[in-house]
């Protein structure tokens, strides 16, 4: 029992050196140490921050990175969709070309210059005959010629005058008169201009069809430049004053119709390719006309 007693109870030997013995912890320095309640809190904050940073880092590592470049198939699909929209716009802007009346603009019954000259000669001959008959009749009234000659002149005047009446003239000849030919020309020109105004509408037609030049290079011919400029200004119909202008307009419409058919074929071919490859976004249909 005496052996188990702690050695600390025995007095220290003054002849031995200093011996370090375990004791209590050192006292904290006043004003610089933190309290026991604050110490765990401050120690946990860096841990919480570090844990949050670790979670953000792991989330950033696991999140998918955006690809800088799209795949070749996606690019090809986007190009196909853009091409289909462009073709659809072309077809929409130029669809009034289908309303063209070829016979009305061709003016196949247009009186030629020879028929007009022949009718003018017959008219001049008729006017000369009427004037001669009137002179003979007036000469008989003055006594310059015998009365029977004056009477014959008056009868000739009446007959020739009746031959100039359209109803009587059709009884002995089927040739149109000069006035009929002039009226026919004016009527055909008026109908052609009305039809051109219907085709051009408020937005103009042929200058919008000029976008289809890739399907028909003939549309960029320089002889059509004036027509395109007038169509863009919405004043083309009233500048069609001669048959040559209408024929040139018809030629452009025929070339634009060829381009329209080729653009339409390319549009439907692009739709079929999009369907075959499963590109639903590139499949479009022409808008309904209103």
CSV table of C-alpha atoms in Angstrom, one decimal:
chain,number,residue,atom,x,y,z
A,1,UNK,CA,0.0,0.0,0.0
A,2,UNK,CA,2.9,2.3,0.8
A,3,UNK,CA,4.3,1.4,-2.7
A,4,UNK,CA,1.1,2.6,-4.4
A,5,UNK,CA,1.1,6.0,-3.0
A,6,UNK,CA,1.9,8.8,-5.5
A,7,UNK,CA,5.4,10.1,-5.4
A,8,UNK,CA,4.1,13.6,-5.6
A,9,UNK,CA,3.4,13.5,-1.8
A,10,UNK,CA,7.1,13.1,-1.0
A,11,UNK,CA,9.0,16.3,-0.7
A,12,UNK,CA,11.4,17.2,-3.5
A,13,UNK,CA,15.0,16.6,-3.0
A,14,UNK,CA,16.9,19.8,-3.2
A,15,UNK,CA,20.0,18.1,-4.5
A,16,UNK,CA,18.2,16.8,-7.6
A,17,UNK,CA,17.6,18.9,-10.7
A,18,UNK,CA,14.3,20.3,-11.9
A,19,UNK,CA,11.8,17.7,-12.9
A,20,UNK,CA,8.8,18.5,-15.2
A,21,UNK,CA,5.5,17.1,-14.0
A,22,UNK,CA,2.2,17.1,-15.7
A,23,UNK,CA,-0.1,19.9,-14.8
A,24,UNK,CA,-3.1,21.8,-16.0
A,25,UNK,CA,-3.4,23.7,-19.3
A,26,UNK,CA,-1.9,27.1,-19.7
A,27,UNK,CA,-4.2,30.0,-18.9
A,28,UNK,CA,-5.5,31.9,-22.0
A,29,UNK,CA,-4.1,35.3,-22.7
A,30,UNK,CA,-6.6,38.0,-21.7
A,31,UNK,CA,-8.4,39.8,-24.7
A,32,UNK,CA,-6.9,37.5,-27.4
A,33,UNK,CA,-8.5,34.2,-26.9
A,34,UNK,CA,-12.0,33.2,-28.0
A,35,UNK,CA,-14.7,31.9,-25.7
A,36,UNK,CA,-15.5,28.2,-25.7
A,37,UNK,CA,-18.9,28.9,-27.2
A,38,UNK,CA,-17.5,30.8,-30.2
A,39,UNK,CA,-14.7,28.4,-30.9
A,40,UNK,CA,-16.8,25.6,-32.4
A,41,UNK,CA,-18.8,28.0,-34.5
A,42,UNK,CA,-15.8,29.6,-36.1
A,43,UNK,CA,-14.2,26.3,-36.7
A,44,UNK,CA,-17.4,24.9,-38.4
A,45,UNK,CA,-17.7,27.9,-40.9
A,46,UNK,CA,-14.6,27.0,-42.9
A,47,UNK,CA,-15.7,23.4,-43.0
A,48,UNK,CA,-19.2,24.4,-44.3
A,49,UNK,CA,-17.6,26.7,-46.9
A,50,UNK,CA,-15.2,24.1,-48.0
A,51,UNK,CA,-18.0,21.5,-48.2
A,52,UNK,CA,-20.2,23.9,-50.3
A,53,UNK,CA,-17.3,24.6,-52.6
A,54,UNK,CA,-16.7,20.9,-52.9
A,55,UNK,CA,-20.3,20.3,-53.8
A,56,UNK,CA,-20.2,23.2,-56.4
A,57,UNK,CA,-17.0,21.7,-57.9
A,58,UNK,CA,-18.5,18.2,-58.1
A,59,UNK,CA,-21.7,19.7,-59.7
A,60,UNK,CA,-19.6,21.6,-62.2
A,61,UNK,CA,-17.6,18.5,-63.0
A,62,UNK,CA,-20.7,16.4,-63.5
A,63,UNK,CA,-22.7,19.1,-65.5
A,64,UNK,CA,-22.6,18.6,-69.3
A,65,UNK,CA,-20.4,21.1,-71.1
A,66,UNK,CA,-22.0,22.9,-74.1
A,67,UNK,CA,-20.5,21.8,-77.4
A,68,UNK,CA,-18.8,24.5,-79.3
A,69,UNK,CA,-19.6,23.0,-82.7
A,70,UNK,CA,-22.8,21.3,-83.7
A,71,UNK,CA,-22.7,18.0,-85.5
A,72,UNK,CA,-22.6,17.7,-89.3
A,73,UNK,CA,-26.1,16.3,-89.4
A,74,UNK,CA,-27.5,19.2,-87.4
A,75,UNK,CA,-25.8,21.7,-89.6
A,76,UNK,CA,-27.1,20.0,-92.7
A,77,UNK,CA,-30.6,20.0,-91.2
A,78,UNK,CA,-30.4,23.7,-90.4
A,79,UNK,CA,-29.3,24.4,-94.0
A,80,UNK,CA,-32.1,22.3,-95.4
A,81,UNK,CA,-34.7,24.1,-93.3
A,82,UNK,CA,-33.3,27.5,-94.4
A,83,UNK,CA,-33.4,26.4,-98.0
A,84,UNK,CA,-37.0,25.2,-97.7
A,85,UNK,CA,-38.1,28.5,-96.2
A,86,UNK,CA,-36.4,30.4,-99.0
A,87,UNK,CA,-38.1,28.3,-101.7
A,88,UNK,CA,-41.4,28.6,-99.9
A,89,UNK,CA,-41.1,32.4,-99.9
A,90,UNK,CA,-40.2,32.4,-103.6
A,91,UNK,CA,-43.2,30.3,-104.4
A,92,UNK,CA,-45.5,32.5,-102.3
A,93,UNK,CA,-44.3,35.7,-103.8
A,94,UNK,CA,-44.5,34.5,-107.4
A,95,UNK,CA,-47.6,32.3,-107.3
A,96,UNK,CA,-49.8,34.8,-109.2
A,97,UNK,CA,-47.8,33.7,-112.3
A,98,UNK,CA,-50.2,30.8,-112.4
A,99,UNK,CA,-53.1,33.3,-113.2
A,100,UNK,CA,-51.5,34.4,-116.5
A,101,UNK,CA,-53.8,34.3,-119.5
A,102,UNK,CA,-51.5,33.6,-122.5
A,103,UNK,CA,-54.0,34.3,-125.2
A,104,UNK,CA,-55.0,37.7,-123.7
A,105,UNK,CA,-51.4,38.9,-123.5
A,106,UNK,CA,-50.3,37.3,-126.7
A,107,UNK,CA,-52.9,39.3,-128.7
A,108,UNK,CA,-52.9,36.9,-131.6
A,109,UNK,CA,-55.9,38.7,-133.2
A,110,UNK,CA,-54.0,42.0,-133.2
A,111,UNK,CA,-54.6,43.8,-136.5
A,112,UNK,CA,-51.3,44.0,-138.4
A,113,UNK,CA,-50.0,47.1,-140.2
A,114,UNK,CA,-50.8,45.7,-143.6
A,115,UNK,CA,-54.5,45.2,-142.8
A,116,UNK,CA,-54.6,48.6,-141.2
A,117,UNK,CA,-53.0,50.2,-144.3
A,118,UNK,CA,-55.5,48.5,-146.6
A,119,UNK,CA,-58.4,49.6,-144.4
A,120,UNK,CA,-57.1,53.1,-144.4
A,121,UNK,CA,-56.9,53.1,-148.2
A,122,UNK,CA,-60.5,51.9,-148.5
A,123,UNK,CA,-61.6,54.6,-146.1
A,124,UNK,CA,-59.8,57.3,-148.0
A,125,UNK,CA,-61.4,56.0,-151.3
A,126,UNK,CA,-64.8,56.1,-149.7
A,127,UNK,CA,-64.3,59.6,-148.4
A,128,UNK,CA,-63.1,60.7,-151.9
A,129,UNK,CA,-66.1,59.2,-153.6
A,130,UNK,CA,-68.5,60.9,-151.1
A,131,UNK,CA,-66.8,64.3,-151.7
A,132,UNK,CA,-67.0,63.9,-155.5
A,133,UNK,CA,-70.7,63.0,-155.4
A,134,UNK,CA,-71.3,66.1,-153.2
A,135,UNK,CA,-69.4,68.4,-155.6
A,136,UNK,CA,-71.4,67.1,-158.5
A,137,UNK,CA,-74.7,67.6,-156.7
A,138,UNK,CA,-73.7,71.1,-155.6
A,139,UNK,CA,-72.5,71.9,-159.1
A,140,UNK,CA,-76.0,71.0,-160.4
A,141,UNK,CA,-77.6,73.4,-158.0
A,142,UNK,CA,-75.5,76.3,-159.3
A,143,UNK,CA,-76.3,75.4,-162.9
A,144,UNK,CA,-72.7,74.5,-163.7
A,145,UNK,CA,-73.7,71.0,-164.8
A,146,UNK,CA,-77.0,69.7,-166.1
A,147,UNK,CA,-79.7,68.8,-163.6
A,148,UNK,CA,-79.7,65.1,-164.5
A,149,UNK,CA,-76.0,64.9,-163.7
A,150,UNK,CA,-76.6,66.7,-160.4
A,151,UNK,CA,-79.4,64.2,-159.7
A,152,UNK,CA,-77.1,61.3,-160.5
A,153,UNK,CA,-74.5,62.8,-158.2
A,154,UNK,CA,-77.0,63.1,-155.4
A,155,UNK,CA,-78.0,59.4,-155.9
A,156,UNK,CA,-74.4,58.3,-155.9
A,157,UNK,CA,-73.8,60.4,-152.7
A,158,UNK,CA,-76.7,58.6,-150.9
A,159,UNK,CA,-75.6,55.1,-152.0
A,160,UNK,CA,-71.9,55.7,-151.1
A,161,UNK,CA,-72.9,57.2,-147.8
A,162,UNK,CA,-75.1,54.1,-147.0
A,163,UNK,CA,-72.2,51.8,-147.9
A,164,UNK,CA,-70.2,53.4,-145.1
A,165,UNK,CA,-72.8,52.4,-142.5
A,166,UNK,CA,-71.5,49.3,-140.6
A,167,UNK,CA,-74.8,47.4,-140.9
A,168,UNK,CA,-75.0,47.9,-144.7
A,169,UNK,CA,-71.3,47.3,-145.2
A,170,UNK,CA,-71.4,43.8,-143.6
A,171,UNK,CA,-74.0,42.8,-146.3
A,172,UNK,CA,-71.5,42.9,-149.1
A,173,UNK,CA,-68.1,42.5,-147.5
A,174,UNK,CA,-66.6,40.8,-144.4
A,175,UNK,CA,-63.5,43.0,-144.2
A,176,UNK,CA,-63.4,45.2,-141.2
A,177,UNK,CA,-63.2,48.9,-141.6
A,178,UNK,CA,-60.4,51.1,-140.5
A,179,UNK,CA,-62.4,52.3,-137.5
A,180,UNK,CA,-63.2,48.7,-136.5
A,181,UNK,CA,-59.5,47.8,-136.6
A,182,UNK,CA,-58.6,50.9,-134.5
A,183,UNK,CA,-61.3,50.0,-132.0
A,184,UNK,CA,-60.1,46.4,-131.8
A,185,UNK,CA,-56.6,47.5,-131.1
A,186,UNK,CA,-57.7,49.8,-128.3
A,187,UNK,CA,-59.9,47.1,-126.8
A,188,UNK,CA,-57.2,44.4,-126.9
A,189,UNK,CA,-54.6,46.9,-125.4
A,190,UNK,CA,-57.1,47.8,-122.6
A,191,UNK,CA,-57.8,44.2,-121.8
A,192,UNK,CA,-54.0,43.4,-121.7
A,193,UNK,CA,-53.3,46.3,-119.4
A,194,UNK,CA,-56.2,45.3,-117.1
A,195,UNK,CA,-54.9,41.7,-117.0
A,196,UNK,CA,-51.4,43.0,-116.2
A,197,UNK,CA,-52.7,45.1,-113.4
A,198,UNK,CA,-54.5,42.1,-112.0
A,199,UNK,CA,-51.3,40.1,-112.1
A,200,UNK,CA,-49.1,42.8,-110.6
A,201,UNK,CA,-51.7,43.6,-107.9
A,202,UNK,CA,-50.5,46.0,-105.2
A,203,UNK,CA,-47.1,44.4,-104.6
A,204,UNK,CA,-45.8,43.9,-108.1
A,205,UNK,CA,-45.2,40.5,-109.6
A,206,UNK,CA,-42.2,40.2,-112.0
A,207,UNK,CA,-39.7,42.0,-109.7
A,208,UNK,CA,-40.5,39.5,-107.0
A,209,UNK,CA,-40.1,36.7,-109.5
A,210,UNK,CA,-36.6,38.0,-110.3
A,211,UNK,CA,-35.4,36.2,-107.1
A,212,UNK,CA,-35.8,32.9,-109.0
A,213,UNK,CA,-32.9,33.8,-111.3
A,214,UNK,CA,-31.0,30.7,-110.1
A,215,UNK,CA,-33.6,28.5,-111.7
A,216,UNK,CA,-33.7,30.4,-115.0
A,217,UNK,CA,-30.7,32.7,-115.9
A,218,UNK,CA,-32.8,34.3,-118.6
A,219,UNK,CA,-34.6,36.4,-116.0
A,220,UNK,CA,-31.5,38.6,-115.5
A,221,UNK,CA,-31.4,39.7,-119.2
A,222,UNK,CA,-30.9,43.4,-119.5
A,223,UNK,CA,-33.8,43.9,-121.8
A,224,UNK,CA,-36.1,43.3,-118.8
A,225,UNK,CA,-34.5,45.9,-116.6
A,226,UNK,CA,-37.1,48.6,-117.3
A,227,UNK,CA,-40.0,46.2,-116.7
A,228,UNK,CA,-38.5,45.2,-113.3
A,229,UNK,CA,-38.0,48.8,-112.3
A,230,UNK,CA,-41.5,49.8,-113.2
A,231,UNK,CA,-42.9,46.7,-111.5
A,232,UNK,CA,-41.0,47.5,-108.3
A,233,UNK,CA,-42.5,51.0,-108.4
A,234,UNK,CA,-46.0,49.5,-108.9
A,235,UNK,CA,-46.6,51.6,-112.1
A,236,UNK,CA,-46.0,48.9,-114.7
A,237,UNK,CA,-49.6,48.4,-116.1
A,238,UNK,CA,-50.1,52.0,-117.1
A,239,UNK,CA,-46.8,52.1,-119.0
A,240,UNK,CA,-47.8,49.2,-121.2
A,241,UNK,CA,-48.9,51.5,-124.1
A,242,UNK,CA,-47.7,49.5,-127.1
A,243,UNK,CA,-48.0,45.9,-128.2
A,244,UNK,CA,-44.2,45.5,-128.0
A,245,UNK,CA,-44.3,46.3,-124.3
A,246,UNK,CA,-47.0,43.7,-123.7
A,247,UNK,CA,-45.2,41.1,-125.7
A,248,UNK,CA,-42.0,41.7,-123.7
A,249,UNK,CA,-44.0,41.5,-120.5
A,250,UNK,CA,-45.4,38.2,-121.7
A,251,UNK,CA,-41.9,36.8,-122.5
A,252,UNK,CA,-40.8,37.6,-119.0
A,253,UNK,CA,-43.8,35.9,-117.5
A,254,UNK,CA,-43.1,32.8,-119.6
A,255,UNK,CA,-39.5,32.7,-118.4
A,256,UNK,CA,-40.7,33.3,-114.8
A,257,UNK,CA,-43.2,30.4,-115.2
A,258,UNK,CA,-40.4,28.1,-116.1
A,259,UNK,CA,-38.4,29.2,-113.1
A,260,UNK,CA,-41.4,28.7,-110.9
A,261,UNK,CA,-41.9,25.2,-112.1
A,262,UNK,CA,-38.3,24.4,-111.4
A,263,UNK,CA,-38.4,26.0,-108.0
A,264,UNK,CA,-41.5,24.1,-107.1
A,265,UNK,CA,-39.9,20.8,-108.2
A,266,UNK,CA,-36.9,21.7,-106.0
A,267,UNK,CA,-39.2,22.5,-103.1
A,268,UNK,CA,-41.0,19.2,-103.2
A,269,UNK,CA,-37.8,17.3,-103.7
A,270,UNK,CA,-36.4,19.0,-100.6
A,271,UNK,CA,-39.5,18.0,-98.7
A,272,UNK,CA,-39.2,14.4,-99.8
A,273,UNK,CA,-35.5,14.3,-98.7
A,274,UNK,CA,-36.4,15.8,-95.3
A,275,UNK,CA,-39.1,13.1,-94.8
A,276,UNK,CA,-36.7,10.3,-95.8
A,277,UNK,CA,-34.1,11.6,-93.3
A,278,UNK,CA,-36.6,12.3,-90.5
A,279,UNK,CA,-36.2,16.0,-90.4
A,280,UNK,CA,-39.6,17.1,-89.4
A,281,UNK,CA,-38.6,20.8,-89.1
A,282,UNK,CA,-37.6,20.9,-92.7
A,283,UNK,CA,-40.9,19.6,-94.0
A,284,UNK,CA,-43.1,22.5,-95.1
A,285,UNK,CA,-46.1,23.1,-97.3
A,286,UNK,CA,-46.9,26.1,-99.5
A,287,UNK,CA,-49.3,28.5,-97.9
A,288,UNK,CA,-52.8,28.7,-99.1
A,289,UNK,CA,-53.6,31.5,-101.4
A,290,UNK,CA,-56.1,34.0,-100.2
